[in-house]
PDB file of C-alpha atoms (C1' of nucleotides) in Angstrom:
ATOM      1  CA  UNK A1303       0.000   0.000   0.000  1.00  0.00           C
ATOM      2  CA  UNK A1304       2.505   2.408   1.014  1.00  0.00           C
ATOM      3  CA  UNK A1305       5.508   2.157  -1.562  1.00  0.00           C
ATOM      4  CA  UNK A1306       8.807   2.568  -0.201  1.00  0.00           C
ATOM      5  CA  UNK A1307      10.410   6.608  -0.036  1.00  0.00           C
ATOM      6  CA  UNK A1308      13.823   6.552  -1.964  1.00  0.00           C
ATOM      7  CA  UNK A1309      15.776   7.377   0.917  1.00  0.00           C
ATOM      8  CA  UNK A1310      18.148   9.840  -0.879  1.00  0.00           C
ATOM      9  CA  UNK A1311      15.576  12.494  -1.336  1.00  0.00           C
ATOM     10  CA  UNK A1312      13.387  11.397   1.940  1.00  0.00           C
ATOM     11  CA  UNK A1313      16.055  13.747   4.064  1.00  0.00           C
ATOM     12  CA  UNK A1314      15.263  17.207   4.411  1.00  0.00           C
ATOM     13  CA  UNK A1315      18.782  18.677   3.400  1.00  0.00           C
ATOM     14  CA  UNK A1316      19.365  16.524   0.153  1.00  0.00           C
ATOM     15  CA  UNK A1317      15.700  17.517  -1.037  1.00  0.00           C
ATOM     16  CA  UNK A1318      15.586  20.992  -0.266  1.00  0.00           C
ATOM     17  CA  UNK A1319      19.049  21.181  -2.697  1.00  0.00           C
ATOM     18  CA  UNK A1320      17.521  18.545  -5.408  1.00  0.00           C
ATOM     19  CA  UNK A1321      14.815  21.203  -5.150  1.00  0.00           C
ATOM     20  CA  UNK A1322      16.880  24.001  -5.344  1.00  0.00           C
ATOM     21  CA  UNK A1323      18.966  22.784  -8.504  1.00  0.00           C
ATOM     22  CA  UNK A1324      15.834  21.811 -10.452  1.00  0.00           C
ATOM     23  CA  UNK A1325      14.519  25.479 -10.163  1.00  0.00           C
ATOM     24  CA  UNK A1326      18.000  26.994 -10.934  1.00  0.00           C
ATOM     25  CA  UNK A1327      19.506  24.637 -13.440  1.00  0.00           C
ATOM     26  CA  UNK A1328      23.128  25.227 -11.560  1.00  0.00           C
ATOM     27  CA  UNK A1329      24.425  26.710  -8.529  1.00  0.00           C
ATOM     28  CA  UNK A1330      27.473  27.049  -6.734  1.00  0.00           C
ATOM     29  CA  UNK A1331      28.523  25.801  -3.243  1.00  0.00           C
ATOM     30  CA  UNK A1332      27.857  29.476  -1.354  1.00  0.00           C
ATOM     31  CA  UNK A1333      24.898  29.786  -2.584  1.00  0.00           C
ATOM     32  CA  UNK A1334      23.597  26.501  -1.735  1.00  0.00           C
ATOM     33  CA  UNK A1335      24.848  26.903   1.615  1.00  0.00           C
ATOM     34  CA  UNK A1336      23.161  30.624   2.201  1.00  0.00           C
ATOM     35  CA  UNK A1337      19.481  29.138   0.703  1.00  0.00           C
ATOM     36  CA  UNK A1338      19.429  25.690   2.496  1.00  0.00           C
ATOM     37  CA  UNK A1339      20.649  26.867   6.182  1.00  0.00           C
ATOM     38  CA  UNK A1340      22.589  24.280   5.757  1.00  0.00           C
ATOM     39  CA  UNK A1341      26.615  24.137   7.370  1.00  0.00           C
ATOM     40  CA  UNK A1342      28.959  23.651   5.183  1.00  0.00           C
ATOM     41  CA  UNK A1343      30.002  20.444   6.799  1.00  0.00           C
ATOM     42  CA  UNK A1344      27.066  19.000   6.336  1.00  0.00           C
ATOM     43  CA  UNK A1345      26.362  20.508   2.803  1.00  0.00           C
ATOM     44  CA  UNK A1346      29.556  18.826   2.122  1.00  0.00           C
ATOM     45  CA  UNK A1347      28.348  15.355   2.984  1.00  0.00           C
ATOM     46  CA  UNK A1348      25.012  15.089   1.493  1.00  0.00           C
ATOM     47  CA  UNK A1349      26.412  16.672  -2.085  1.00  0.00           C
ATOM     48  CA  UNK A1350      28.877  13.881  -1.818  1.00  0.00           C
ATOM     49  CA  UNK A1351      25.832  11.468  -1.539  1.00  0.00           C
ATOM     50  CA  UNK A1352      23.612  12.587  -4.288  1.00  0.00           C
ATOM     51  CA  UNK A1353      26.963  13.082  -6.393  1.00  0.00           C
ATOM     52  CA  UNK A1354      27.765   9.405  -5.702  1.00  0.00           C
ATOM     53  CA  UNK A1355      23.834   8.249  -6.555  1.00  0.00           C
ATOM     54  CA  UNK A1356      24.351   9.923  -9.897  1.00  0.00           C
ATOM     55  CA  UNK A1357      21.752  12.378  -8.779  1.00  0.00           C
ATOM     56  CA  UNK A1358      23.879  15.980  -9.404  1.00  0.00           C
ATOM     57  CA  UNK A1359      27.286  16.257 -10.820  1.00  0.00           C
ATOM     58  CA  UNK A1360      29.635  18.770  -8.786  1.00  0.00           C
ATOM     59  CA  UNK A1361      32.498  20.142 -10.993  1.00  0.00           C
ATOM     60  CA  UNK A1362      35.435  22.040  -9.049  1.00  0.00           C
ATOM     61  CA  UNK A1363      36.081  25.189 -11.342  1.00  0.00           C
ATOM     62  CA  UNK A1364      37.342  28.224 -10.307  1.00  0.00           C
ATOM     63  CA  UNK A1365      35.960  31.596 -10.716  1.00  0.00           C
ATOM     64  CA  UNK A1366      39.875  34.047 -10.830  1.00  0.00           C
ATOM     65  CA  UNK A1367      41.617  32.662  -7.991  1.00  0.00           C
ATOM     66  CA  UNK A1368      38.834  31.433  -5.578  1.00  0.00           C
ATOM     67  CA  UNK A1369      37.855  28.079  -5.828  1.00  0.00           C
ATOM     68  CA  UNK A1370      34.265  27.502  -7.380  1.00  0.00           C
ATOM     69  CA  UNK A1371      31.952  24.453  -6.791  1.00  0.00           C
ATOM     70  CA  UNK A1372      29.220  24.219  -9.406  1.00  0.00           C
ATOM     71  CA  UNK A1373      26.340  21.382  -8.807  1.00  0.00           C
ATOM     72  CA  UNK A1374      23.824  21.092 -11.361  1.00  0.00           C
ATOM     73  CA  UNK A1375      20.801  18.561 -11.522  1.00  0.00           C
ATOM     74  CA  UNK A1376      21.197  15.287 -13.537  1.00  0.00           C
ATOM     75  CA  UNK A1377      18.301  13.872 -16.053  1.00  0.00           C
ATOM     76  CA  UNK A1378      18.733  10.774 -12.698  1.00  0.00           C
ATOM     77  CA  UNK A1379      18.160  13.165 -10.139  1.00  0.00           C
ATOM     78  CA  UNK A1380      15.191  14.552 -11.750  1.00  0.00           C
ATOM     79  CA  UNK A1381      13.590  11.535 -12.854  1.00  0.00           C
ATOM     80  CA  UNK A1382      14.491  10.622  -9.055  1.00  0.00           C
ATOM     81  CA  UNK A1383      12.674  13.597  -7.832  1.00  0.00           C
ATOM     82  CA  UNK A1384       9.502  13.364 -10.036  1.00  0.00           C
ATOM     83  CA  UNK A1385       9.263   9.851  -8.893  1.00  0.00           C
ATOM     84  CA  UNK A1386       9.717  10.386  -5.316  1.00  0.00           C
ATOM     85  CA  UNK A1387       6.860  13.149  -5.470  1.00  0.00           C
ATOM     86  CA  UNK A1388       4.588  11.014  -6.842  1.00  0.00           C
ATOM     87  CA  UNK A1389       5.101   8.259  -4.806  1.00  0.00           C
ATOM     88  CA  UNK A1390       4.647  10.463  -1.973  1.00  0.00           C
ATOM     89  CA  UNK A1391       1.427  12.070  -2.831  1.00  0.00           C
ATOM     90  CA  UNK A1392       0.153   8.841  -1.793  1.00  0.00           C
ATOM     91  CA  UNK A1393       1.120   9.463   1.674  1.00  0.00           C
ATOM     92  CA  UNK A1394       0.166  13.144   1.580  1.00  0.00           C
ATOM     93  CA  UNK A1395      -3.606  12.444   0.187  1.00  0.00           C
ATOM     94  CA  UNK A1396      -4.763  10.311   2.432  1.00  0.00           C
ATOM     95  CA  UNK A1397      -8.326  10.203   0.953  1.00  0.00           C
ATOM     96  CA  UNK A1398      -7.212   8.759  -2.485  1.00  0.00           C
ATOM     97  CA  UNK A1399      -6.674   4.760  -1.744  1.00  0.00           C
ATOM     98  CA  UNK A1400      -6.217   2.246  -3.816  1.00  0.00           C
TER      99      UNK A1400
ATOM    100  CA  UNK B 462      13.595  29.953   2.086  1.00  0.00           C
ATOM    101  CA  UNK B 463      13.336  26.156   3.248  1.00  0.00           C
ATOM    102  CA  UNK B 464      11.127  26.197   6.325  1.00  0.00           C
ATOM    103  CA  UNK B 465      12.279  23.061   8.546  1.00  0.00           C
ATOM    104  CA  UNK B 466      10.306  19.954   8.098  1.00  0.00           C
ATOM    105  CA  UNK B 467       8.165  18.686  11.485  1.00  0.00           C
ATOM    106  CA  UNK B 468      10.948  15.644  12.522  1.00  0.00           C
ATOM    107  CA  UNK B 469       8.277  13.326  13.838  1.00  0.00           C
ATOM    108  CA  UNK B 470       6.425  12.951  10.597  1.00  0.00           C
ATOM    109  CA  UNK B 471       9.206  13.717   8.013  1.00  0.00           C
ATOM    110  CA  UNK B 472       9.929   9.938   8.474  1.00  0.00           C
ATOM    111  CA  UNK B 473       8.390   7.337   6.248  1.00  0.00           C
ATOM    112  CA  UNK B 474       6.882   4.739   8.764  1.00  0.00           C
ATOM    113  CA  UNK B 475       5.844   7.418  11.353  1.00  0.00           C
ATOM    114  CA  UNK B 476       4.460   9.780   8.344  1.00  0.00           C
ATOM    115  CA  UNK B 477       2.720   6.476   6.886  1.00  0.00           C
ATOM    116  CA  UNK B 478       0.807   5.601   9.960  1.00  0.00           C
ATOM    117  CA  UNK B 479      -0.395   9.077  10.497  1.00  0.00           C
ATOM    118  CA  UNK B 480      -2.048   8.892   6.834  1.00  0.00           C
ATOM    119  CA  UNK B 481      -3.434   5.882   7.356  1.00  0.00           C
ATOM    120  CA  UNK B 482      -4.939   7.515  10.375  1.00  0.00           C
ATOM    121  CA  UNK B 483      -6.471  10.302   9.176  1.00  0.00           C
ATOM    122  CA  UNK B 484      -7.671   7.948   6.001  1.00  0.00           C
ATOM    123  CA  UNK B 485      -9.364   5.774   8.956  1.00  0.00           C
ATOM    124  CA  UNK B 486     -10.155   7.412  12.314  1.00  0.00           C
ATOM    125  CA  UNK B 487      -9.117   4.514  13.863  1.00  0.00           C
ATOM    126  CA  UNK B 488      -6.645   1.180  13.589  1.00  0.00           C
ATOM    127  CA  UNK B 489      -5.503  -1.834  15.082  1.00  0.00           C
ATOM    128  CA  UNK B 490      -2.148  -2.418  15.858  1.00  0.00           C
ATOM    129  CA  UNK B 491      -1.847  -6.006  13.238  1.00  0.00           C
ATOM    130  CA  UNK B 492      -3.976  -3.670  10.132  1.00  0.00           C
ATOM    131  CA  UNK B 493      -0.973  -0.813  10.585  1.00  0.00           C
ATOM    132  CA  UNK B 494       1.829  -3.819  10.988  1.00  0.00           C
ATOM    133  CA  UNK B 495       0.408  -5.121   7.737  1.00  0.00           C
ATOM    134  CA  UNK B 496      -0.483  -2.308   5.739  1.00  0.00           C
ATOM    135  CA  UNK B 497       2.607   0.142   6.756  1.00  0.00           C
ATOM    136  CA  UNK B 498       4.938  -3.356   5.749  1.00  0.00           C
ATOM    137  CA  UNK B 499       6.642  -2.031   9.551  1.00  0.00           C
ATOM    138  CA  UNK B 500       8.053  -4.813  11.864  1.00  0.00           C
ATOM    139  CA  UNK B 501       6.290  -4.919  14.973  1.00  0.00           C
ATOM    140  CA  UNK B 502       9.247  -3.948  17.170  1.00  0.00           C
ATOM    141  CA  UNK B 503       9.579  -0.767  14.574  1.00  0.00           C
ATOM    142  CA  UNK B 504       5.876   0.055  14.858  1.00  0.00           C
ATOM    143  CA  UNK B 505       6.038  -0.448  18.354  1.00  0.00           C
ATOM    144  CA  UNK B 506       8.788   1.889  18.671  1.00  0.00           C
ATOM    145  CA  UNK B 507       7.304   4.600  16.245  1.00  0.00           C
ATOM    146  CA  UNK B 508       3.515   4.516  17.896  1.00  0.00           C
ATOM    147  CA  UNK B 509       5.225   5.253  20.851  1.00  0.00           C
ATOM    148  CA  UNK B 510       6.602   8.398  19.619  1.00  0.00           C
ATOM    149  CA  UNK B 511       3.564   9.396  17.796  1.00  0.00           C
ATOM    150  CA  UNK B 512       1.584   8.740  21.384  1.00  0.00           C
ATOM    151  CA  UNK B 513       3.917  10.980  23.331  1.00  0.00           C
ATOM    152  CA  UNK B 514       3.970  13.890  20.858  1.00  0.00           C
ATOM    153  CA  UNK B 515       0.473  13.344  21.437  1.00  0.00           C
ATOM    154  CA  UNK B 516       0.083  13.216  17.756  1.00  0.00           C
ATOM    155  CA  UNK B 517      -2.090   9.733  18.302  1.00  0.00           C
ATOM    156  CA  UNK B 518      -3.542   8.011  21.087  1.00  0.00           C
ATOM    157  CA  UNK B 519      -2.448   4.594  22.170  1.00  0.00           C
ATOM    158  CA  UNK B 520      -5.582   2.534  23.909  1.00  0.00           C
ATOM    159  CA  UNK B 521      -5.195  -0.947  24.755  1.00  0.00           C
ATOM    160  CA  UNK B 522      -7.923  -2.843  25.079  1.00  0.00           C
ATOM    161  CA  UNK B 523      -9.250  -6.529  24.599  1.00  0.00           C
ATOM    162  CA  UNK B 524     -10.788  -7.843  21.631  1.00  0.00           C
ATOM    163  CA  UNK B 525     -12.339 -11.072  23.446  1.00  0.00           C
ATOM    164  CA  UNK B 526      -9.560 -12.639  25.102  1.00  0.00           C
ATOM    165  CA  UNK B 527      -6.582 -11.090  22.602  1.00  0.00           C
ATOM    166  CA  UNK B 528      -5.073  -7.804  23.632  1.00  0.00           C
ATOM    167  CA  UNK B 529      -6.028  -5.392  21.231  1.00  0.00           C
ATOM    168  CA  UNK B 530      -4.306  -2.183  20.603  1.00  0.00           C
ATOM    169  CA  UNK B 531      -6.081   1.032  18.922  1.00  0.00           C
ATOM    170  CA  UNK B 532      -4.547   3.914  17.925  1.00  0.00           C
ATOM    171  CA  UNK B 533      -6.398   7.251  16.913  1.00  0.00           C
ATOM    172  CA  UNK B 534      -5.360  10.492  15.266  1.00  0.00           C
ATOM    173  CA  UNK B 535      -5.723  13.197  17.528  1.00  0.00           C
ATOM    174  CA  UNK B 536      -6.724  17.270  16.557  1.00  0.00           C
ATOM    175  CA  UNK B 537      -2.674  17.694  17.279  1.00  0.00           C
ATOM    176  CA  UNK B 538      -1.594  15.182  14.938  1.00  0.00           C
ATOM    177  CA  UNK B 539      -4.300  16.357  12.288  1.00  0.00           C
ATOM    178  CA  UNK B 540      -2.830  20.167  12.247  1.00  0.00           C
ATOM    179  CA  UNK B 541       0.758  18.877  12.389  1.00  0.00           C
ATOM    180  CA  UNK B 542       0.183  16.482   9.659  1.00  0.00           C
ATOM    181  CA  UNK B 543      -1.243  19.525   7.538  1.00  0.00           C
ATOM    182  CA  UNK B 544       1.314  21.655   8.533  1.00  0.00           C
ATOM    183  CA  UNK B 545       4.020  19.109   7.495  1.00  0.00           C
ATOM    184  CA  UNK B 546       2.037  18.528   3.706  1.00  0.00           C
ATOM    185  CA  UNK B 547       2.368  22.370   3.190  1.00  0.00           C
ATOM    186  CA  UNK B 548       5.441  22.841   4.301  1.00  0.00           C
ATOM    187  CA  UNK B 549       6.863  19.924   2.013  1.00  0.00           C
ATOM    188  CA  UNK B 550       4.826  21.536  -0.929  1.00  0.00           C
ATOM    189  CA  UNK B 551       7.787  24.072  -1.164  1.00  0.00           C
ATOM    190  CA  UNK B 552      10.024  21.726  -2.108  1.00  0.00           C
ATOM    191  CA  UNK B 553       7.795  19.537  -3.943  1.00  0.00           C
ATOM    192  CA  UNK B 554       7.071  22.359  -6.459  1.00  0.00           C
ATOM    193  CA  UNK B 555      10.516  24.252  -7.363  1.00  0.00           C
ATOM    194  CA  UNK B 556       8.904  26.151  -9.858  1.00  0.00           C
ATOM    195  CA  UNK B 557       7.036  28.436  -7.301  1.00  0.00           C
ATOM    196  CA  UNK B 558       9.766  30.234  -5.178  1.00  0.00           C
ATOM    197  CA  UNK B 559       9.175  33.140  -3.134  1.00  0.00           C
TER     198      UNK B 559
ATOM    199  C1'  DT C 498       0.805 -30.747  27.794  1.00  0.00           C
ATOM    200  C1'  DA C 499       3.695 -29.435  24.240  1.00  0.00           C
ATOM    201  C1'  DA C 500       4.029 -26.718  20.133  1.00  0.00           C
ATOM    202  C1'  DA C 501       2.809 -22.922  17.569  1.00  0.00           C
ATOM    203  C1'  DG C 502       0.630 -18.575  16.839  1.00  0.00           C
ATOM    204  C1'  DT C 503      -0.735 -13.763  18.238  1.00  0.00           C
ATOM    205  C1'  DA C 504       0.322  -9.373  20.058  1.00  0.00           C
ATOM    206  C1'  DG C 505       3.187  -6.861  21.225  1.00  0.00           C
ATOM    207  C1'  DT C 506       7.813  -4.592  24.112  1.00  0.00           C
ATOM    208  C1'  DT C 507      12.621  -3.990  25.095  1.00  0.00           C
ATOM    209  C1'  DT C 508      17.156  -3.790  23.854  1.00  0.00           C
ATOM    210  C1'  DA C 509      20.957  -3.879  20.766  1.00  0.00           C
ATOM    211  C1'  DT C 510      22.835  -2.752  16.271  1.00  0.00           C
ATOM    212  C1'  DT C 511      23.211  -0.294  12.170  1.00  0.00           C
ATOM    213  C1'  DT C 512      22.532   3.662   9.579  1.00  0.00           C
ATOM    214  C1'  DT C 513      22.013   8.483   9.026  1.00  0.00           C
ATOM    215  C1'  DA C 514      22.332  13.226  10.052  1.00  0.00           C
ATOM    216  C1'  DT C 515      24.816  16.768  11.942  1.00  0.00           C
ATOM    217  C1'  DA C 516      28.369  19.439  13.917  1.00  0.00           C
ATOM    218  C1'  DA C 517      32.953  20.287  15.283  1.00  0.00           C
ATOM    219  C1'  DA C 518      37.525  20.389  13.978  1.00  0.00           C
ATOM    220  C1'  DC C 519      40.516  20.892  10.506  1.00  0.00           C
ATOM    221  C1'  DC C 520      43.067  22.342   5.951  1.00  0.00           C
ATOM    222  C1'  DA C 521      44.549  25.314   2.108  1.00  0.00           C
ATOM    223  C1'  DA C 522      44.589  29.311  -0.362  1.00  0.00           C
ATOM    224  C1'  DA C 523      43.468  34.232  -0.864  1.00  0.00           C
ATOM    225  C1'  DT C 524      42.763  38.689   0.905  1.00  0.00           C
ATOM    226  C1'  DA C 525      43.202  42.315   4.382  1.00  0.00           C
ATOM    227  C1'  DA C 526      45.483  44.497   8.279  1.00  0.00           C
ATOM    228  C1'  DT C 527      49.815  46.158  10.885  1.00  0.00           C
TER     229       DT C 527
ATOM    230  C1'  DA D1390      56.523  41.281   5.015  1.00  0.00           C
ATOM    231  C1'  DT D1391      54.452  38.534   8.196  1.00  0.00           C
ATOM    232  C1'  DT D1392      50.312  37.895  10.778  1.00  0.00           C
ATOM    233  C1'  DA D1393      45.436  37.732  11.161  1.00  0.00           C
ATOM    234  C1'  DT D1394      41.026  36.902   8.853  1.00  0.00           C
ATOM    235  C1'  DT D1395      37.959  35.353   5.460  1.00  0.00           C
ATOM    236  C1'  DT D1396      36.482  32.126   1.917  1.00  0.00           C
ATOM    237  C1'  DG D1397      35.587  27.596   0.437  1.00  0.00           C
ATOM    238  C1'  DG D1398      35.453  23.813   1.453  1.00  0.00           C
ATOM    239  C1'  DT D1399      36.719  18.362   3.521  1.00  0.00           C
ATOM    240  C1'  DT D1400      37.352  14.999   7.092  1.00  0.00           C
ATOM    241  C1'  DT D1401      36.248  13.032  11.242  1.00  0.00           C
ATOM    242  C1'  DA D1402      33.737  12.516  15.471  1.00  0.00           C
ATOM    243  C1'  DT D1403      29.342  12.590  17.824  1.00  0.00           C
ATOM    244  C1'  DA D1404      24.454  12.464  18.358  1.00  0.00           C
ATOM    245  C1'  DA D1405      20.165  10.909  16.882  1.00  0.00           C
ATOM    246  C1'  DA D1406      17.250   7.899  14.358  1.00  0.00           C
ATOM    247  C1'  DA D1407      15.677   3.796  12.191  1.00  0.00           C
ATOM    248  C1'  DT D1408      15.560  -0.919  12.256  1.00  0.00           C
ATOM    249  C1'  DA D1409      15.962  -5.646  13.549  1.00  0.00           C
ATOM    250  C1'  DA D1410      16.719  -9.223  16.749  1.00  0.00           C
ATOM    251  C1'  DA D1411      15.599 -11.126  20.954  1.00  0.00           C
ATOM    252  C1'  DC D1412      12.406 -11.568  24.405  1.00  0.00           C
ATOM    253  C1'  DT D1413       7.731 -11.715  27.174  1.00  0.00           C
ATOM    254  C1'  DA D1414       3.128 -13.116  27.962  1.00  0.00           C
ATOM    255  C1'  DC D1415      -0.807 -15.070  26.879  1.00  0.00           C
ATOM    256  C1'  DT D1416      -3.877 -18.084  23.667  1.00  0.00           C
ATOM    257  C1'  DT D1417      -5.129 -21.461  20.703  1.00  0.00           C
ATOM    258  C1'  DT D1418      -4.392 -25.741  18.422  1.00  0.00           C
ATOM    259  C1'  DA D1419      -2.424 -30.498  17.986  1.00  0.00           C
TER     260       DA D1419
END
DNA sequence: TAAAGTAGTTTATTTTATAAACCAAATAAT
DNA sequence: ATTATTTGGTTTATAAAATAAACTACTTTA
């Protein structure tokens, strides 16, 4: 009845940046950071993890000197993310059983 | 920009058994085993929490001679649950920032 | 009366999330 | 010029959570 959550986008930091990179196409560690709340520590981790999954890609660039890390969505990730949604629907409708 | 998801119900067994709650105003302990797919020691463990956010009451009773456990929604768990849905809908739907 | 099933709880283990500590390079201050 | 300080992170340690395994108690069936 209740299909299982992909557990990569059922944790509130990892969605909120899938989120975030499907409304802005690309965006760079700082930013990330500054519209998640998130530490960077912990930012760190989690990019690592969807990175890993195939979910985002994160290329190290640099923008002059600084160091620049770019994450952008992956046709995975959002296929992950549109399936996750609907799958959870089920659990956030609760008057539409099958 | 990402308002913090409610803990107790941004997991999927917990968040499961409060839908099937509100979806049925009332449940034995065996119907949530078997329709959540939860352990019993898990469901156990999770009702608990539920019952002492005071998100769902806990009554045990007797169904003949058999122990019989119900569990309720309560008005708390009802709000929180509908606080939790809209908060997720902001990162369900990345194409409606603020 | 022994075995098996029902209805759970408690406790231990594994996994996950999070934060604290750390590192390297660049910029700013003295 | 060398010493803070800031930026941009990573690594590692800790805390919290989920889950499963083991256990209890009582009931029904063989």
């Amino acid at each position: 009845m209740f299909k299982p959550l992909d557990p990569l986008l059922h944790s509130e930091l990892r969605l909120a940046v899938v989120s975030l990179l499907i409304s802005t196409e690309e965006a760079e560690f700082p930013f990330i950071k500054e519209q998640t709340g998130a530490t960077a520590g912990n930012l760190s981790v989690q990019l690592d993890k969807l990175a890993t999954a195939g979910y985002i890609t994160v290329e190290k660039t640099f923008k002059g000197k600084r160091p620049c890390t770019l994450c952008r969505i992956t046709p995975t990730g959002l296929k992950a993310f549109e399936q996750y949604v609907e799958t959870l629907r089920e659990y956030l409708n609760p008057n539409s059983q099958e």
